[in-house]
Amino acid sequence: MDKKFETKLVQAGRRPTRDYGFVNPPLTRGSTVLYPDIATKQAIGPRRLEPVEIYGLYGNETHFALEAALAELEGGSRAQVTGSGLSAITVPLLAYLKAGDHLLVPDSVYGPTRSFCDGMLRRYGVETSYYDPMISPDALTPKFRPQTRVLFTESPGSHTFEVQDIPALAALAHARGAKLFLDNTWGIGHFAPFEKGVDVSIHALTKYPGGHSDIILGAVVVNTDEDWHWLRNGALELGNYASPDDCWLALRGLRTLAVRLKAQEAAGLRLAHWLADRPEIARVLHPALPSCPGHEIWARDFTGSCGLFGAVFAPRYSAAQVVGFIDALTLFGIGASWGGYESLVLPTTGTIKRTEGTGSFEGHAVRFQVGLEHTDDLIADLTQALDRLG
């Protein structure tokens, strides 16, 4: 039976519904695994690519349950949990790349991804080139080199929400012998990566899967034996490990993800449309709105959206005035991350480094994470803060 996303969230990574036992998989902690005899240890030891308990670092039943659920949700074959969203980016990059390789990364990428590429990867002899996230495949082709091994994508882009043409970019990467990586954190539940040609799908489980702003966790999903070999061996060689406590909380978070996503999508869209009608706002950077770069690609490739989007203020407002607007809000916390139950806001102009001349808009910008508060209350809070701008 081809199950829907909501059903997969409830059923994946746990016993079949009619099996005897508790509803939720148990939380298992442990380092040492005991074997009945040496022959058993020798037989199990080489099975590092399988969900088998070999040693604590290799994972246990709590890790394996979450990984199985994520692979099923993404339409992939295997998943590897990591200790953070950032490690879900760095682990596969280190696993796939070697000295002398070349990497292509969108100019709109998450700041710590750029820092890793310009820092550790550069020191290890891997060169990174940045490209306009809205570039056409034809225009991007000359940036490929014989040693280009990975085309990294992030769609929508960090803070500025450009939606990339992933199927076209995947076809280009594969034609040039490269892998297509996608940071799919924003698109969980709404973008099917492997149907669109993605090789490696990356997630910060800290966000919507966790849902309660109390875990740090990441995951990488693949769909072929070849990619699983690179990813799993790389993760183990790097000593990657995720807390089983956080894995258990992420599993619990998955069970309610569909209803939270639906509620936060609706709330985000209401606020986005409301802000678009305010005279203080020049444009709203929400992929579901035509004012967002790549909106037509979003409409083609995504089944929905989440509660994270940006807004650009009219040019007449200074950076200090935008900060004053943020400080005047009472229901939007000032903090990084997103995907939790609480609403957040951050100024974004100038916070993401750009080297290819992208991400410039009419005025200063902010990013909103819309939580589960009543939208009437959030709009009232926005109204009083905007009214102070004059």
mmCIF file of C-alpha atoms in Angstrom:
data_model
loop_
_atom_site.group_PDB
_atom_site.id
_atom_site.type_symbol
_atom_site.label_atom_id
_atom_site.label_comp_id
_atom_site.label_asym_id
_atom_site.label_seq_id
_atom_site.Cartn_x
_atom_site.Cartn_y
_atom_site.Cartn_z
ATOM 1 C CA MET A 1 0.000 0.000 0.000
ATOM 2 C CA ASP A 2 1.341 3.431 -0.976
ATOM 3 C CA LYS A 3 0.880 5.290 2.310
ATOM 4 C CA LYS A 4 0.445 9.049 2.581
ATOM 5 C CA PHE A 5 2.958 11.256 4.400
ATOM 6 C CA GLU A 6 0.733 11.606 7.487
ATOM 7 C CA THR A 7 0.383 7.833 7.815
ATOM 8 C CA LYS A 8 4.114 7.291 7.383
ATOM 9 C CA LEU A 9 4.797 9.752 10.201
ATOM 10 C CA VAL A 10 2.667 7.683 12.561
ATOM 11 C CA GLN A 11 3.762 4.226 11.430
ATOM 12 C CA ALA A 12 7.412 4.545 10.346
ATOM 13 C CA GLY A 13 10.224 3.447 12.635
ATOM 14 C CA ARG A 14 8.034 1.469 15.036
ATOM 15 C CA ARG A 15 6.425 -1.946 15.366
ATOM 16 C CA PRO A 16 3.497 -2.782 13.082
ATOM 17 C CA THR A 17 0.273 -1.540 14.637
ATOM 18 C CA ARG A 18 -0.994 -5.035 15.451
ATOM 19 C CA ASP A 19 2.218 -6.212 17.157
ATOM 20 C CA TYR A 20 2.159 -6.749 20.891
ATOM 21 C CA GLY A 21 4.117 -4.146 22.879
ATOM 22 C CA PHE A 22 4.313 -0.460 23.747
ATOM 23 C CA VAL A 23 3.380 2.089 21.093
ATOM 24 C CA ASN A 24 6.700 3.949 21.176
ATOM 25 C CA PRO A 25 10.101 2.352 20.548
ATOM 26 C CA PRO A 26 12.200 2.314 23.716
ATOM 27 C CA LEU A 27 15.023 4.726 24.476
ATOM 28 C CA THR A 28 18.261 2.749 24.491
ATOM 29 C CA ARG A 29 21.576 4.108 25.766
ATOM 30 C CA GLY A 30 24.813 2.204 25.677
ATOM 31 C CA SER A 31 28.425 1.984 24.607
ATOM 32 C CA THR A 32 29.598 -1.613 25.031
ATOM 33 C CA VAL A 33 27.820 -4.441 23.236
ATOM 34 C CA LEU A 34 28.350 -7.914 24.695
ATOM 35 C CA TYR A 35 28.665 -11.008 22.507
ATOM 36 C CA PRO A 36 28.040 -14.611 23.577
ATOM 37 C CA ASP A 37 31.277 -15.781 21.957
ATOM 38 C CA ILE A 38 34.122 -14.656 19.671
ATOM 39 C CA ALA A 39 32.594 -16.308 16.621
ATOM 40 C CA THR A 40 29.481 -14.140 16.987
ATOM 41 C CA LYS A 41 31.582 -11.000 17.423
ATOM 42 C CA GLN A 42 33.627 -11.806 14.358
ATOM 43 C CA ALA A 43 30.488 -12.436 12.319
ATOM 44 C CA ILE A 44 28.751 -9.209 13.360
ATOM 45 C CA GLY A 45 31.787 -6.916 13.217
ATOM 46 C CA PRO A 46 31.942 -6.516 9.406
ATOM 47 C CA ARG A 47 28.238 -5.585 9.181
ATOM 48 C CA ARG A 48 28.882 -1.868 9.777
ATOM 49 C CA LEU A 49 26.654 -0.852 6.846
ATOM 50 C CA GLU A 50 23.642 -2.582 8.397
ATOM 51 C CA PRO A 51 21.450 -1.529 11.353
ATOM 52 C CA VAL A 52 23.186 -3.969 13.685
ATOM 53 C CA GLU A 53 24.371 -3.246 17.218
ATOM 54 C CA ILE A 54 28.148 -3.619 17.030
ATOM 55 C CA TYR A 55 29.338 -0.877 19.392
ATOM 56 C CA GLY A 56 27.609 2.191 20.768
ATOM 57 C CA LEU A 57 29.237 4.515 18.231
ATOM 58 C CA TYR A 58 27.666 2.516 15.404
ATOM 59 C CA GLY A 59 24.166 3.145 16.737
ATOM 60 C CA ASN A 60 21.507 1.200 18.564
ATOM 61 C CA GLU A 61 17.831 0.408 18.125
ATOM 62 C CA THR A 62 16.815 4.008 18.945
ATOM 63 C CA HIS A 63 19.076 5.401 16.209
ATOM 64 C CA PHE A 64 17.991 2.718 13.753
ATOM 65 C CA ALA A 65 14.278 3.390 14.354
ATOM 66 C CA LEU A 66 14.699 7.094 13.596
ATOM 67 C CA GLU A 67 16.871 6.403 10.560
ATOM 68 C CA ALA A 68 14.353 3.938 9.149
ATOM 69 C CA ALA A 69 11.543 6.439 9.631
ATOM 70 C CA LEU A 70 13.444 9.255 7.929
ATOM 71 C CA ALA A 71 14.435 7.113 4.962
ATOM 72 C CA GLU A 72 10.816 6.115 4.438
ATOM 73 C CA LEU A 73 9.550 9.692 4.779
ATOM 74 C CA GLU A 74 12.059 11.005 2.235
ATOM 75 C CA GLY A 75 11.538 8.154 -0.211
ATOM 76 C CA GLY A 76 15.124 7.004 0.259
ATOM 77 C CA SER A 77 16.720 3.701 1.134
ATOM 78 C CA ARG A 78 18.955 4.537 4.121
ATOM 79 C CA ALA A 79 19.546 7.396 6.555
ATOM 80 C CA GLN A 80 22.365 8.382 8.890
ATOM 81 C CA VAL A 81 21.607 10.515 11.940
ATOM 82 C CA THR A 82 24.233 13.056 12.964
ATOM 83 C CA GLY A 83 24.896 15.112 16.056
ATOM 84 C CA SER A 84 23.616 18.406 14.602
ATOM 85 C CA GLY A 85 22.162 19.990 11.513
ATOM 86 C CA LEU A 86 25.587 21.386 10.658
ATOM 87 C CA SER A 87 27.192 17.948 10.973
ATOM 88 C CA ALA A 88 24.560 16.648 8.554
ATOM 89 C CA ILE A 89 26.225 19.026 6.072
ATOM 90 C CA THR A 90 29.857 18.512 7.007
ATOM 91 C CA VAL A 91 29.808 14.699 7.347
ATOM 92 C CA PRO A 92 28.737 13.927 3.757
ATOM 93 C CA LEU A 93 30.983 16.660 2.341
ATOM 94 C CA LEU A 94 33.983 15.147 4.119
ATOM 95 C CA ALA A 95 32.872 11.641 3.180
ATOM 96 C CA TYR A 96 32.634 12.385 -0.541
ATOM 97 C CA LEU A 97 35.393 14.950 -1.099
ATOM 98 C CA LYS A 98 39.178 14.651 -1.082
ATOM 99 C CA ALA A 99 42.131 16.952 -1.679
ATOM 100 C CA GLY A 100 42.071 18.299 -5.217
ATOM 101 C CA ASP A 101 38.294 18.060 -5.591
ATOM 102 C CA HIS A 102 36.066 21.004 -6.466
ATOM 103 C CA LEU A 103 32.701 21.897 -4.943
ATOM 104 C CA LEU A 104 29.946 24.229 -6.196
ATOM 105 C CA VAL A 105 27.794 25.973 -3.559
ATOM 106 C CA PRO A 106 24.942 28.503 -3.931
ATOM 107 C CA ASP A 107 25.695 32.053 -2.842
ATOM 108 C CA SER A 108 22.577 31.965 -0.621
ATOM 109 C CA VAL A 109 23.819 29.061 1.490
ATOM 110 C CA TYR A 110 23.476 28.767 5.277
ATOM 111 C CA GLY A 111 26.332 30.740 6.832
ATOM 112 C CA PRO A 112 28.038 27.872 8.705
ATOM 113 C CA THR A 113 28.092 25.826 5.481
ATOM 114 C CA ARG A 114 30.068 28.600 3.800
ATOM 115 C CA SER A 115 32.368 28.884 6.817
ATOM 116 C CA PHE A 116 33.095 25.158 6.633
ATOM 117 C CA CYS A 117 33.810 25.307 2.904
ATOM 118 C CA ASP A 118 36.052 28.371 3.233
ATOM 119 C CA GLY A 119 37.742 27.015 6.356
ATOM 120 C CA MET A 120 38.274 23.299 6.892
ATOM 121 C CA LEU A 121 37.605 22.168 3.323
ATOM 122 C CA ARG A 122 40.020 24.763 1.977
ATOM 123 C CA ARG A 123 42.678 23.646 4.456
ATOM 124 C CA TYR A 124 42.113 20.063 3.318
ATOM 125 C CA GLY A 125 42.698 21.013 -0.315
ATOM 126 C CA VAL A 126 39.094 21.153 -1.517
ATOM 127 C CA GLU A 127 38.234 24.274 -3.521
ATOM 128 C CA THR A 128 34.754 25.821 -3.363
ATOM 129 C CA SER A 129 33.180 28.091 -5.984
ATOM 130 C CA TYR A 130 29.934 29.967 -5.332
ATOM 131 C CA TYR A 131 27.139 30.513 -7.826
ATOM 132 C CA ASP A 132 23.934 32.533 -8.087
ATOM 133 C CA PRO A 133 21.143 30.268 -6.749
ATOM 134 C CA MET A 134 18.852 31.416 -9.585
ATOM 135 C CA ILE A 135 21.394 30.691 -12.322
ATOM 136 C CA SER A 136 20.282 28.627 -15.301
ATOM 137 C CA PRO A 137 21.936 25.250 -15.928
ATOM 138 C CA ASP A 138 23.453 26.618 -19.147
ATOM 139 C CA ALA A 139 25.033 29.525 -17.288
ATOM 140 C CA LEU A 140 26.243 27.245 -14.487
ATOM 141 C CA THR A 141 27.861 24.718 -16.832
ATOM 142 C CA PRO A 142 31.106 26.711 -17.340
ATOM 143 C CA LYS A 143 31.674 26.709 -13.572
ATOM 144 C CA PHE A 144 32.068 22.933 -13.582
ATOM 145 C CA ARG A 145 35.582 21.531 -13.762
ATOM 146 C CA PRO A 146 36.856 18.002 -14.412
ATOM 147 C CA GLN A 147 37.438 17.692 -10.652
ATOM 148 C CA THR A 148 33.972 19.014 -9.619
ATOM 149 C CA ARG A 149 32.539 16.221 -7.519
ATOM 150 C CA VAL A 150 29.581 17.811 -5.691
ATOM 151 C CA LEU A 151 26.967 20.384 -6.668
ATOM 152 C CA PHE A 152 25.529 21.604 -3.376
ATOM 153 C CA THR A 153 22.054 23.141 -3.268
ATOM 154 C CA GLU A 154 19.878 24.722 -0.607
ATOM 155 C CA SER A 155 16.307 25.377 -1.614
ATOM 156 C CA PRO A 156 14.847 27.691 -0.463
ATOM 157 C CA GLY A 157 18.013 29.649 0.278
ATOM 158 C CA SER A 158 19.001 30.644 3.778
ATOM 159 C CA HIS A 159 17.359 33.938 4.824
ATOM 160 C CA THR A 160 16.536 35.034 1.265
ATOM 161 C CA PHE A 161 14.448 32.027 0.180
ATOM 162 C CA GLU A 162 15.483 31.607 -3.449
ATOM 163 C CA VAL A 163 13.937 28.387 -4.807
ATOM 164 C CA GLN A 164 16.343 26.461 -7.026
ATOM 165 C CA ASP A 165 15.463 24.290 -10.020
ATOM 166 C CA ILE A 166 16.625 21.037 -8.435
ATOM 167 C CA PRO A 167 15.637 18.641 -11.266
ATOM 168 C CA ALA A 168 17.539 20.715 -13.827
ATOM 169 C CA LEU A 169 20.558 21.111 -11.562
ATOM 170 C CA ALA A 170 20.564 17.378 -10.764
ATOM 171 C CA ALA A 171 20.545 16.537 -14.471
ATOM 172 C CA LEU A 172 23.453 18.924 -15.015
ATOM 173 C CA ALA A 173 25.451 17.493 -12.099
ATOM 174 C CA HIS A 174 24.940 13.913 -13.237
ATOM 175 C CA ALA A 175 25.886 14.749 -16.810
ATOM 176 C CA ARG A 176 29.175 16.140 -15.471
ATOM 177 C CA GLY A 177 29.831 13.163 -13.163
ATOM 178 C CA ALA A 178 28.987 15.026 -9.937
ATOM 179 C CA LYS A 179 26.636 14.315 -7.043
ATOM 180 C CA LEU A 180 23.720 16.612 -6.192
ATOM 181 C CA PHE A 181 23.474 17.459 -2.466
ATOM 182 C CA LEU A 182 20.370 19.251 -1.173
ATOM 183 C CA ASP A 183 19.804 20.887 2.191
ATOM 184 C CA ASN A 184 16.102 19.978 2.331
ATOM 185 C CA THR A 185 15.380 21.196 5.859
ATOM 186 C CA TRP A 186 12.749 23.767 4.789
ATOM 187 C CA GLY A 187 11.083 21.298 2.432
ATOM 188 C CA ILE A 188 10.483 18.376 4.773
ATOM 189 C CA GLY A 189 7.120 16.840 3.929
ATOM 190 C CA HIS A 190 6.727 19.083 0.875
ATOM 191 C CA PHE A 191 9.628 18.191 -1.421
ATOM 192 C CA ALA A 192 10.424 14.642 -2.567
ATOM 193 C CA PRO A 193 14.201 14.817 -3.139
ATOM 194 C CA PHE A 194 14.885 11.501 -4.840
ATOM 195 C CA GLU A 195 12.019 11.922 -7.286
ATOM 196 C CA LYS A 196 13.731 15.174 -8.352
ATOM 197 C CA GLY A 197 17.193 13.674 -8.908
ATOM 198 C CA VAL A 198 18.848 14.413 -5.546
ATOM 199 C CA ASP A 199 21.632 12.048 -4.441
ATOM 200 C CA VAL A 200 22.110 13.220 -0.844
ATOM 201 C CA SER A 201 19.302 14.872 1.153
ATOM 202 C CA ILE A 202 20.305 16.795 4.284
ATOM 203 C CA HIS A 203 18.140 17.757 7.255
ATOM 204 C CA ALA A 204 18.471 19.667 10.493
ATOM 205 C CA LEU A 205 16.186 17.589 12.702
ATOM 206 C CA THR A 206 16.578 20.382 15.237
ATOM 207 C CA LYS A 207 13.868 22.231 13.291
ATOM 208 C CA TYR A 208 10.415 20.828 12.509
ATOM 209 C CA PRO A 209 11.023 17.132 13.354
ATOM 210 C CA GLY A 210 12.106 18.102 16.874
ATOM 211 C CA GLY A 211 9.448 20.783 16.952
ATOM 212 C CA HIS A 212 10.008 21.954 20.521
ATOM 213 C CA SER A 213 13.347 23.823 20.441
ATOM 214 C CA ASP A 214 14.991 21.342 22.797
ATOM 215 C CA ILE A 215 17.205 19.069 20.659
ATOM 216 C CA ILE A 216 20.224 19.456 18.389
ATOM 217 C CA LEU A 217 20.235 16.767 15.688
ATOM 218 C CA GLY A 218 20.727 16.176 11.976
ATOM 219 C CA ALA A 219 20.240 13.479 9.369
ATOM 220 C CA VAL A 220 21.415 12.547 5.885
ATOM 221 C CA VAL A 221 19.290 10.383 3.582
ATOM 222 C CA VAL A 222 20.442 8.551 0.430
ATOM 223 C CA ASN A 223 18.793 6.224 -2.052
ATOM 224 C CA THR A 224 21.511 3.981 -3.529
ATOM 225 C CA ASP A 225 23.964 1.430 -2.188
ATOM 226 C CA GLU A 226 26.841 3.456 -3.618
ATOM 227 C CA ASP A 227 25.833 6.613 -1.745
ATOM 228 C CA TRP A 228 25.160 4.654 1.437
ATOM 229 C CA HIS A 229 28.665 3.184 1.257
ATOM 230 C CA TRP A 230 30.236 6.656 1.005
ATOM 231 C CA LEU A 231 28.000 8.179 3.665
ATOM 232 C CA ARG A 232 28.020 5.418 6.277
ATOM 233 C CA ASN A 233 31.729 4.698 6.104
ATOM 234 C CA GLY A 234 32.515 8.403 6.165
ATOM 235 C CA ALA A 235 30.297 8.957 9.192
ATOM 236 C CA LEU A 236 31.933 6.107 11.108
ATOM 237 C CA GLU A 237 35.466 7.170 10.159
ATOM 238 C CA LEU A 238 34.704 10.685 11.426
ATOM 239 C CA GLY A 239 33.369 9.356 14.715
ATOM 240 C CA ASN A 240 29.938 10.847 14.076
ATOM 241 C CA TYR A 241 27.469 10.126 16.851
ATOM 242 C CA ALA A 242 24.036 11.394 17.818
ATOM 243 C CA SER A 243 22.552 11.307 21.299
ATOM 244 C CA PRO A 244 19.961 8.518 21.593
ATOM 245 C CA ASP A 245 17.948 10.815 23.864
ATOM 246 C CA ASP A 246 17.706 13.368 21.071
ATOM 247 C CA CYS A 247 16.891 10.614 18.569
ATOM 248 C CA TRP A 248 14.045 9.433 20.769
ATOM 249 C CA LEU A 249 12.699 12.990 21.073
ATOM 250 C CA ALA A 250 12.934 13.404 17.287
ATOM 251 C CA LEU A 251 10.971 10.170 16.818
ATOM 252 C CA ARG A 252 8.299 11.518 19.136
ATOM 253 C CA GLY A 253 8.324 14.821 17.281
ATOM 254 C CA LEU A 254 7.767 13.071 13.955
ATOM 255 C CA ARG A 255 4.436 11.676 15.127
ATOM 256 C CA THR A 256 2.874 15.159 15.303
ATOM 257 C CA LEU A 257 4.877 16.739 12.473
ATOM 258 C CA ALA A 258 2.047 16.688 9.930
ATOM 259 C CA VAL A 259 -0.410 18.607 12.095
ATOM 260 C CA ARG A 260 2.244 21.103 13.201
ATOM 261 C CA LEU A 261 3.425 21.649 9.637
ATOM 262 C CA LYS A 262 -0.135 22.191 8.453
ATOM 263 C CA ALA A 263 -0.903 24.667 11.238
ATOM 264 C CA GLN A 264 2.353 26.581 10.820
ATOM 265 C CA GLU A 265 2.020 26.614 7.034
ATOM 266 C CA ALA A 266 -1.451 28.172 7.321
ATOM 267 C CA ALA A 267 -0.298 30.674 9.929
ATOM 268 C CA GLY A 268 2.793 31.578 7.926
ATOM 269 C CA LEU A 269 0.752 32.155 4.786
ATOM 270 C CA ARG A 270 -1.746 34.346 6.625
ATOM 271 C CA LEU A 271 1.022 36.521 8.065
ATOM 272 C CA ALA A 272 2.897 36.600 4.744
ATOM 273 C CA HIS A 273 -0.158 37.840 2.850
ATOM 274 C CA TRP A 274 -0.974 40.325 5.615
ATOM 275 C CA LEU A 275 2.543 41.746 5.579
ATOM 276 C CA ALA A 276 2.486 41.968 1.774
ATOM 277 C CA ASP A 277 -0.414 44.426 2.080
ATOM 278 C CA ARG A 278 1.325 46.662 4.614
ATOM 279 C CA PRO A 279 2.803 49.901 3.238
ATOM 280 C CA GLU A 280 5.953 49.435 5.324
ATOM 281 C CA ILE A 281 6.844 46.217 3.474
ATOM 282 C CA ALA A 282 8.345 46.298 -0.029
ATOM 283 C CA ARG A 283 8.077 42.557 -0.644
ATOM 284 C CA VAL A 284 7.610 39.252 1.165
ATOM 285 C CA LEU A 285 10.132 36.458 0.572
ATOM 286 C CA HIS A 286 7.810 33.500 0.932
ATOM 287 C CA PRO A 287 8.161 30.821 -1.790
ATOM 288 C CA ALA A 288 4.366 30.580 -2.075
ATOM 289 C CA LEU A 289 4.146 34.263 -3.052
ATOM 290 C CA PRO A 290 5.062 35.577 -6.544
ATOM 291 C CA SER A 291 7.365 38.184 -4.953
ATOM 292 C CA CYS A 292 9.834 35.448 -3.946
ATOM 293 C CA PRO A 293 12.628 34.474 -6.374
ATOM 294 C CA GLY A 294 11.841 31.051 -7.825
ATOM 295 C CA HIS A 295 8.151 31.089 -6.887
ATOM 296 C CA GLU A 296 7.222 29.355 -10.150
ATOM 297 C CA ILE A 297 9.675 26.531 -9.363
ATOM 298 C CA TRP A 298 8.159 26.161 -5.892
ATOM 299 C CA ALA A 299 4.687 25.922 -7.413
ATOM 300 C CA ARG A 300 5.899 23.179 -9.749
ATOM 301 C CA ASP A 301 7.988 21.074 -7.351
ATOM 302 C CA PHE A 302 6.605 21.544 -3.812
ATOM 303 C CA THR A 303 3.350 20.350 -2.299
ATOM 304 C CA GLY A 304 3.271 23.087 0.350
ATOM 305 C CA SER A 305 5.315 25.348 2.577
ATOM 306 C CA CYS A 306 6.274 25.871 6.198
ATOM 307 C CA GLY A 307 6.167 28.806 8.609
ATOM 308 C CA LEU A 308 9.569 30.295 7.779
ATOM 309 C CA PHE A 309 9.819 33.288 5.436
ATOM 310 C CA GLY A 310 11.327 36.742 5.037
ATOM 311 C CA ALA A 311 10.103 40.305 4.565
ATOM 312 C CA VAL A 312 11.867 43.272 2.989
ATOM 313 C CA PHE A 313 11.096 46.725 4.361
ATOM 314 C CA ALA A 314 10.512 49.731 2.151
ATOM 315 C CA PRO A 315 13.778 51.553 1.312
ATOM 316 C CA ARG A 316 12.813 54.567 3.426
ATOM 317 C CA TYR A 317 13.428 52.614 6.629
ATOM 318 C CA SER A 318 16.931 52.444 8.055
ATOM 319 C CA ALA A 319 18.567 49.406 9.626
ATOM 320 C CA ALA A 320 18.144 51.057 13.038
ATOM 321 C CA GLN A 321 14.416 51.469 12.433
ATOM 322 C CA VAL A 322 14.058 47.820 11.452
ATOM 323 C CA VAL A 323 15.877 46.819 14.631
ATOM 324 C CA GLY A 324 13.502 49.098 16.544
ATOM 325 C CA PHE A 325 10.571 47.250 14.960
ATOM 326 C CA ILE A 326 12.009 43.919 16.108
ATOM 327 C CA ASP A 327 12.656 45.207 19.616
ATOM 328 C CA ALA A 328 9.046 46.455 19.820
ATOM 329 C CA LEU A 329 7.597 42.989 19.199
ATOM 330 C CA THR A 330 6.401 41.121 22.284
ATOM 331 C CA LEU A 331 5.296 37.710 20.953
ATOM 332 C CA PHE A 332 8.218 37.067 18.579
ATOM 333 C CA GLY A 333 11.356 35.921 20.355
ATOM 334 C CA ILE A 334 14.728 37.078 19.084
ATOM 335 C CA GLY A 335 16.682 33.904 18.468
ATOM 336 C CA ALA A 336 18.281 31.625 15.919
ATOM 337 C CA SER A 337 16.858 28.337 14.642
ATOM 338 C CA TRP A 338 13.249 27.702 13.665
ATOM 339 C CA GLY A 339 10.651 24.949 13.415
ATOM 340 C CA GLY A 340 9.658 25.081 17.085
ATOM 341 C CA TYR A 341 6.239 25.916 18.476
ATOM 342 C CA GLU A 342 7.175 29.529 19.226
ATOM 343 C CA SER A 343 7.396 32.505 16.857
ATOM 344 C CA LEU A 344 10.794 34.093 16.229
ATOM 345 C CA VAL A 345 12.252 37.024 14.303
ATOM 346 C CA LEU A 346 15.753 38.057 13.235
ATOM 347 C CA PRO A 347 17.236 40.836 11.108
ATOM 348 C CA THR A 348 18.831 39.255 8.041
ATOM 349 C CA THR A 349 20.303 42.074 5.963
ATOM 350 C CA GLY A 350 24.055 41.631 5.923
ATOM 351 C CA THR A 351 24.019 38.516 8.089
ATOM 352 C CA ILE A 352 24.732 36.080 5.224
ATOM 353 C CA LYS A 353 28.013 36.576 3.391
ATOM 354 C CA ARG A 354 27.667 36.939 -0.379
ATOM 355 C CA THR A 355 30.412 36.822 -2.992
ATOM 356 C CA GLU A 356 28.448 36.575 -6.249
ATOM 357 C CA GLY A 357 26.361 39.729 -5.945
ATOM 358 C CA THR A 358 23.144 37.965 -4.994
ATOM 359 C CA GLY A 359 20.600 38.544 -2.233
ATOM 360 C CA SER A 360 20.214 42.313 -2.642
ATOM 361 C CA PHE A 361 16.733 43.744 -2.186
ATOM 362 C CA GLU A 362 15.070 47.145 -1.997
ATOM 363 C CA GLY A 363 15.464 47.557 1.723
ATOM 364 C CA HIS A 364 16.499 45.901 4.947
ATOM 365 C CA ALA A 365 15.090 42.429 5.604
ATOM 366 C CA VAL A 366 13.934 40.284 8.504
ATOM 367 C CA ARG A 367 13.162 36.571 8.849
ATOM 368 C CA PHE A 368 10.021 35.310 10.578
ATOM 369 C CA GLN A 369 9.463 31.873 12.086
ATOM 370 C CA VAL A 370 5.734 31.548 12.718
ATOM 371 C CA GLY A 371 4.857 29.306 15.614
ATOM 372 C CA LEU A 372 1.608 27.951 17.002
ATOM 373 C CA GLU A 373 0.298 31.113 18.627
ATOM 374 C CA HIS A 374 -3.051 32.424 17.397
ATOM 375 C CA THR A 375 -2.504 34.461 14.253
ATOM 376 C CA ASP A 376 -4.825 37.225 15.492
ATOM 377 C CA ASP A 377 -2.446 37.812 18.391
ATOM 378 C CA LEU A 378 0.619 37.709 16.139
ATOM 379 C CA ILE A 379 -0.918 40.208 13.717
ATOM 380 C CA ALA A 380 -1.835 42.510 16.576
ATOM 381 C CA ASP A 381 1.776 42.372 17.761
ATOM 382 C CA LEU A 382 3.090 43.090 14.266
ATOM 383 C CA THR A 383 0.627 45.949 13.885
ATOM 384 C CA GLN A 384 1.733 47.781 17.000
ATOM 385 C CA ALA A 385 5.418 47.343 16.103
ATOM 386 C CA LEU A 386 4.901 48.534 12.508
ATOM 387 C CA ASP A 387 2.821 51.499 13.653
ATOM 388 C CA ARG A 388 5.833 52.723 15.628
ATOM 389 C CA LEU A 389 7.824 53.064 12.419
ATOM 390 C CA GLY A 390 5.645 55.975 11.299
#
